[in-house]
Amino acid sequence: MVQLTSLLGLLAVFSTGIQAHDTPEFFNLVPRGDNKKECPPLHRGSFIVDYFQLYPENADWDEERCVLWIGSLWNATVGIYDPYKDKILDVLSFPGISLTLAHIGGVARDPYSGLISILSNSGNPWATGGADITGERQIMKYDPQKKKVLWARNMTDISRDRYGGFQDVEHDNRGNTYIVGTYPGVIIRVDKNGRELTEWYLHQPLSPTTRKGYSGLAVVKGTDIMLASDGDGRLYRFDLREERGRPVNVPLSPEGLHLNLDAIYLPPKYGGSVLLVADLFLGIQVLRSKDGTWRKAENLGTIPKPATLGGLVIDGAVVAPVQMGSNSLYMVIGNVDPFIPGMVAGNRTLFPFPDITDQVEGLLNRK
Ligand SMILES: *[C@@H]1O[C@H](CO)[C@@H](O)[C@H](O)[C@H]1NC(C)=O
Ligand SMILES: *[C@@H]1O[C@H](CO)[C@@H](O)[C@H](O)[C@H]1NC(C)=O
Ligand SMILES: *[C@@H]1O[C@H](CO)[C@@H](O)[C@H](O)[C@H]1NC(C)=O
């Protein structure tokens, strides 16, 4: 049903009329839940994870446990991967979500609370380019110490049939969680107990759901600066202290994000001054704001997806960038395969993680 058309649904791109506003000021905030020690560097280069139906989508590095949290798209489970031992330590399942037609994409660790935010969403928006946004959409807060979901919120009541396609999540230091809905590009804020949901940013007037809006969110750790990549090829900046989100265009030199965007990521190793942007077909675009304020940014170039890895053909799309260890940067590759009859995912077991550490360094050093 949703399988083959899913990535193709991401092709719908429309333009927006967002205007630039004046530049807000930013305070520095200190992440609380963070460990003081740094994870050891990872010296593996590119590698392949061998795990049945892992199908990674969004992923986040856990600086406290030194593991990778992986949204496993088709099964709608969450994998916890130890890249030092090359081992999937655990696969989390969620009743009513896992092994249904829901997907789990957005997974992110809140650096302030240490909790993990997990987003489930129906595949419908991606299968139909936003024409059908019905189905499952929940935010779950997982406590990795207690090993349980602390709370979950169904986002259907607030979004109704007006917007959907929830796929990325971020946090501020007041306990709020920000969730991006891509069709047509909205941001929901959820308070720390999961009780109050606010439509923090909506296009006014609200665009049709077939407009592909924000694909990813990234907060500069320790600040109130949040970046969002838009389907119109622009990067926007938000100030998380504001009661309602106000997108401010970040001028890029040269202008132009790619147009088939997915997750965006500020690798911890660069302390918020380098943004990696995934384009499904073109690879990882590298942007830099030397002072980390993101009032403007250099657009340094794009790292293409390699064709093969150790004899394995890389036939998937580039869905996210991620850091592992204190040093290494990777592409996350997503795949769309015909489902095994009676299952909700394809038959793949080998998932490549191309190392892009040196290529990112190369682009940063060129200027
Ligand atoms: C996906 O689900 C199948 C069972 O349907 C299971 O064998 C497999 O290990 C699961 N993989 C992941 C990553 O959830
Ligand atoms: C979420 O809410 C909608 C609308 O009330 C409902 O149809 C759906 O079953 C709920 N989902 C879950 C998982 O509870
Ligand atoms: C997976 O299924 C495809 C057909 O959908 C087939 O060509 C391929 O050989 C299968 N791979 C494995 C490892 O079973």
XYZ file of C-alpha atoms and ligand atoms in Angstrom:
409
model
C 0.000 0.000 0.000
C 2.349 2.660 1.132
C 5.645 1.153 0.136
C 6.864 2.114 -3.324
C 5.231 5.484 -3.632
C 6.479 6.678 -0.266
C 9.748 8.304 -1.252
C 8.258 9.524 -4.506
C 5.637 11.386 -2.503
C 8.445 13.576 -1.221
C 8.876 15.039 -4.699
C 5.969 17.473 -4.424
C 7.480 20.923 -3.948
C 5.658 24.241 -3.854
C 6.883 27.697 -3.019
C 5.922 29.844 -0.053
C 5.507 33.528 0.561
C 7.320 33.771 3.900
C 8.932 37.163 4.462
C 12.091 37.871 6.434
C 11.623 39.552 9.820
C 14.051 41.449 12.016
C 16.780 39.540 13.829
C 16.064 38.468 17.424
C 18.744 38.286 20.121
C 19.780 35.004 21.674
C 20.812 33.962 25.173
C 23.114 31.107 26.001
C 21.544 28.307 27.990
C 23.318 25.390 29.571
C 22.183 21.847 28.716
C 21.378 20.116 31.988
C 20.923 16.419 31.292
C 24.256 16.057 29.513
C 27.117 13.919 30.701
C 30.363 15.718 31.230
C 32.469 13.003 29.614
C 32.722 12.746 25.869
C 32.092 9.506 24.003
C 35.290 7.926 22.641
C 36.113 8.537 18.982
C 34.912 5.885 16.543
C 37.515 4.511 14.159
C 35.472 2.397 11.764
C 35.040 4.406 8.591
C 32.047 3.308 6.512
C 30.253 0.195 7.715
C 27.221 -1.994 7.137
C 24.772 -2.935 9.903
C 23.426 -6.458 9.510
C 19.937 -6.557 11.063
C 16.706 -7.865 9.558
C 14.313 -5.077 8.532
C 16.226 -2.307 10.325
C 15.360 0.217 7.553
C 16.783 3.276 9.358
C 15.118 6.643 8.914
C 15.955 9.460 11.315
C 18.662 8.762 13.921
C 20.249 10.583 16.843
C 23.504 10.151 18.705
C 23.204 9.708 22.477
C 26.160 11.463 24.088
C 25.323 9.995 27.489
C 25.169 6.300 26.572
C 27.334 6.498 23.429
C 24.715 4.687 21.332
C 22.689 5.577 18.248
C 18.893 5.775 18.490
C 17.442 4.692 15.149
C 13.876 5.167 13.934
C 13.152 1.924 12.097
C 10.719 3.190 9.489
C 8.598 0.316 8.243
C 8.386 -1.814 11.403
C 7.793 1.392 13.397
C 10.228 0.261 16.064
C 13.285 1.985 17.552
C 16.697 0.358 17.368
C 19.459 1.116 19.872
C 22.792 0.566 18.156
C 26.258 0.381 19.704
C 28.636 1.353 16.882
C 31.758 0.429 18.899
C 30.634 -3.180 19.274
C 28.610 -3.229 16.022
C 25.601 -4.508 17.921
C 21.888 -3.698 18.019
C 21.429 -3.665 21.800
C 17.653 -3.492 21.801
C 14.632 -2.935 19.556
C 11.754 -1.052 21.188
C 8.195 -1.930 20.172
C 5.094 0.162 20.770
C 1.687 -1.533 21.049
C -0.764 -0.287 18.436
C 2.027 1.334 16.421
C 4.811 -1.177 15.709
C 4.098 -3.707 12.959
C 1.077 -1.722 11.742
C 1.031 0.617 8.736
C 2.388 3.436 10.924
C 5.995 4.554 10.465
C 8.531 5.713 13.013
C 10.753 8.401 11.588
C 11.704 11.194 13.962
C 13.732 10.057 16.959
C 15.743 12.525 19.015
C 17.362 12.690 22.424
C 16.461 15.745 24.491
C 19.868 16.933 25.729
C 18.266 18.778 28.662
C 16.153 15.963 30.140
C 17.959 12.953 28.684
C 14.584 11.583 27.480
C 14.001 10.289 23.954
C 11.279 11.767 21.733
C 9.783 9.340 19.249
C 7.323 10.236 16.476
C 4.973 7.823 14.809
C 3.038 8.804 11.719
C 0.978 7.037 9.116
C 2.671 6.550 5.747
C -0.269 8.191 3.953
C 1.156 11.743 3.625
C 4.326 10.447 1.986
C 2.531 7.980 -0.233
C 0.242 10.717 -1.575
C 2.435 13.828 -1.571
C 0.332 15.308 1.227
C -3.041 14.764 -0.472
C -4.041 12.287 2.261
C -2.764 13.187 5.720
C -5.053 10.834 7.671
C -3.930 8.144 10.081
C -1.683 7.633 13.051
C 0.325 10.552 14.490
C 1.737 10.427 18.013
C 4.576 11.861 20.031
C 5.991 9.538 22.679
C 8.455 10.367 25.454
C 10.667 7.422 26.323
C 12.736 7.250 29.492
C 15.896 5.239 28.709
C 16.645 4.740 32.417
C 13.233 3.405 33.416
C 12.950 1.786 29.977
C 9.375 2.904 29.506
C 7.202 5.401 27.667
C 6.448 8.199 30.177
C 3.665 9.701 28.092
C 2.252 9.705 24.583
C 0.100 12.299 22.874
C -2.146 11.721 19.920
C -1.815 14.714 17.582
C -4.916 13.934 15.537
C -7.250 16.109 17.589
C -5.172 19.260 17.217
C -4.191 18.779 13.556
C -7.411 17.180 12.269
C -7.439 17.156 8.471
C -5.571 20.477 8.195
C -1.951 19.314 8.343
C 0.186 16.258 9.045
C 3.265 14.291 8.068
C 5.069 14.603 11.414
C 8.682 13.596 10.985
C 11.195 15.533 13.064
C 11.448 16.699 16.658
C 13.526 19.124 18.761
C 13.687 20.481 22.325
C 14.303 23.633 24.341
C 15.666 23.935 27.885
C 12.217 24.632 29.353
C 11.049 21.086 28.682
C 9.150 21.871 25.485
C 9.198 19.581 22.471
C 8.829 20.943 18.931
C 7.407 18.707 16.225
C 7.503 19.447 12.542
C 4.645 18.459 10.252
C 5.817 18.575 6.651
C 2.448 18.899 4.891
C 2.159 21.899 4.592
C 4.927 22.889 7.059
C 3.811 23.422 10.661
C 5.427 23.278 14.091
C 3.574 21.953 17.150
C 4.906 22.680 20.632
C 4.197 20.192 23.432
C 4.856 21.126 27.064
C 6.999 19.015 29.366
C 4.198 16.798 30.654
C 2.715 16.190 27.241
C -0.473 17.975 28.319
C -0.575 21.208 26.392
C -0.260 21.213 22.609
C 0.210 24.568 20.865
C 0.169 25.334 17.167
C 3.454 27.168 17.533
C 3.837 27.906 13.856
C 1.241 27.641 11.076
C 1.340 29.318 7.694
C -1.275 32.092 7.637
C -3.492 31.418 5.821
C -2.817 27.690 6.087
C -1.548 26.299 2.787
C -3.023 23.154 1.232
C -1.579 19.923 2.631
C 0.041 19.177 -0.716
C 2.559 21.958 -0.158
C 5.756 20.327 1.104
C 6.992 22.556 3.919
C 9.550 22.023 6.663
C 11.398 18.718 6.463
C 13.662 18.956 9.485
C 14.455 20.879 12.678
C 17.758 21.459 14.477
C 18.385 23.437 17.674
C 21.795 24.950 18.334
C 22.479 23.247 21.670
C 22.609 25.620 24.604
C 20.739 28.379 22.728
C 17.191 29.252 21.685
C 18.059 29.151 17.986
C 16.127 26.559 15.974
C 16.703 26.004 12.260
C 14.209 24.536 9.806
C 14.756 23.453 6.208
C 11.849 24.256 3.921
C 10.583 22.595 0.768
C 10.974 25.990 -0.937
C 14.779 25.606 -0.838
C 15.302 28.044 2.023
C 16.630 27.765 5.551
C 14.667 29.502 8.315
C 15.601 30.445 11.870
C 13.214 30.541 14.845
C 13.658 32.012 18.333
C 12.313 29.445 20.808
C 11.608 32.137 23.441
C 8.791 33.542 21.348
C 5.204 32.658 22.223
C 4.501 31.893 18.563
C 7.094 30.795 16.034
C 8.249 33.411 13.560
C 10.362 32.154 10.632
C 13.284 34.393 9.677
C 14.994 33.643 6.380
C 18.688 32.731 6.740
C 20.455 34.091 3.650
C 22.762 31.471 2.147
C 25.764 32.182 -0.016
C 25.221 30.906 -2.579
C 21.413 30.632 -2.177
C 19.498 27.386 -2.497
C 18.946 24.294 -0.430
C 18.201 21.249 -2.531
C 14.538 20.450 -3.040
C 14.057 16.857 -1.918
C 14.988 17.516 1.673
C 14.777 15.223 4.636
C 16.451 15.479 8.078
C 18.838 18.261 9.101
C 21.500 17.965 11.809
C 24.018 20.071 13.729
C 26.849 17.638 14.529
C 27.845 18.037 18.205
C 31.550 18.015 17.206
C 31.176 21.410 15.521
C 29.282 22.982 18.430
C 26.375 24.329 16.365
C 28.323 26.075 13.596
C 27.880 23.405 10.889
C 24.507 22.221 9.577
C 24.179 19.058 7.511
C 21.073 18.825 5.315
C 19.944 15.555 3.725
C 18.635 15.556 0.174
C 17.148 12.203 -0.827
C 18.869 12.043 -4.183
C 21.808 14.473 -4.065
C 23.392 13.669 -0.705
C 24.406 15.811 2.272
C 24.585 19.582 1.833
C 27.040 21.339 4.162
C 26.262 24.811 5.573
C 28.270 26.875 8.036
C 27.648 29.841 10.303
C 31.094 30.498 11.765
C 29.769 32.357 14.834
C 26.883 29.910 15.356
C 24.209 32.639 15.270
C 22.801 31.553 11.874
C 22.008 35.141 10.840
C 23.504 34.067 7.532
C 25.281 30.949 6.336
C 27.857 29.746 3.854
C 26.622 27.054 1.497
C 29.806 25.018 1.104
C 28.770 22.149 -1.156
C 27.187 18.714 -1.278
C 28.628 15.289 -0.510
C 27.135 12.778 -2.947
C 25.958 9.330 -1.922
C 28.559 6.691 -2.821
C 27.405 4.098 -5.373
C 28.651 1.089 -3.407
C 30.063 0.129 -0.038
C 32.248 -2.950 0.256
C 30.534 -4.544 -2.751
C 27.023 -3.635 -1.552
C 25.144 -1.414 -4.017
C 23.693 1.624 -2.210
C 20.318 1.861 -3.915
C 18.484 3.867 -1.243
C 17.948 7.562 -0.575
C 19.909 9.816 1.773
C 17.459 10.405 4.623
C 19.614 11.869 7.425
C 23.088 12.897 8.553
C 24.303 11.764 11.981
C 27.387 11.816 14.217
C 28.652 8.708 16.010
C 31.406 8.891 18.617
C 33.155 12.182 19.279
C 34.409 12.425 15.719
C 32.640 10.484 12.942
C 29.889 11.665 10.595
C 27.633 9.382 8.579
C 24.899 9.322 5.964
C 21.765 7.387 6.930
C 20.353 5.558 3.898
C 16.621 4.802 3.629
C 15.187 2.068 1.451
C 11.792 1.266 -0.017
C 11.300 -2.427 -0.806
C 8.237 -4.543 -1.591
C 6.872 -5.915 1.700
C 7.355 -9.570 2.515
C 3.809 -11.027 2.359
C 2.263 -10.815 5.846
C 4.884 -8.320 7.081
C 5.119 -4.533 7.004
C 8.658 -4.282 5.651
C 10.878 -5.704 2.921
C 13.430 -8.486 3.128
C 16.582 -6.397 3.527
C 19.150 -7.198 6.228
C 22.182 -5.092 5.197
C 22.096 -1.339 5.843
C 25.092 0.784 4.804
C 26.332 3.797 6.777
C 28.769 5.708 4.535
C 31.360 7.712 6.518
C 31.455 11.364 5.376
C 33.753 12.743 8.122
C 36.689 13.612 5.848
C 34.507 15.002 3.071
C 32.794 17.390 5.505
C 36.242 18.453 6.818
C 37.386 18.962 3.236
C 34.513 21.349 2.484
C 35.096 23.268 5.733
C 38.822 23.616 5.044
C 38.449 24.752 1.473
C 37.341 28.200 2.657
C 10.828 -6.164 12.284
O 9.798 -7.084 12.565
C 10.110 -8.446 12.351
C 8.886 -9.241 12.700
O 7.818 -8.850 11.909
C 11.290 -8.854 13.205
O 11.676 -10.172 12.881
C 12.466 -7.912 12.971
O 13.524 -8.219 13.870
C 12.010 -6.490 13.188
N 13.140 -5.576 12.965
C 13.152 -4.345 13.492
C 14.379 -3.520 13.295
O 12.197 -3.891 14.116
C -5.948 9.360 17.863
O -7.104 10.178 17.824
C -7.958 9.910 16.720
C -9.080 10.948 16.731
O -9.628 11.078 18.010
C -8.455 8.479 16.791
O -9.255 8.207 15.667
C -7.263 7.532 16.823
O -7.710 6.216 16.999
C -6.329 7.899 17.964
N -5.129 7.069 17.888
C -4.695 6.347 18.912
C -3.472 5.511 18.673
O -5.227 6.377 20.000
C 14.402 -9.839 -1.482
O 13.312 -9.787 -2.380
C 13.682 -9.445 -3.702
C 12.389 -9.347 -4.501
O 11.518 -8.471 -3.908
C 14.607 -10.495 -4.275
O 15.020 -10.107 -5.566
C 15.833 -10.605 -3.358
O 16.643 -11.677 -3.799
C 15.404 -10.882 -1.927
N 16.579 -10.832 -1.082
C 16.800 -11.669 -0.104
C 18.034 -11.455 0.717
O 16.032 -12.597 0.154
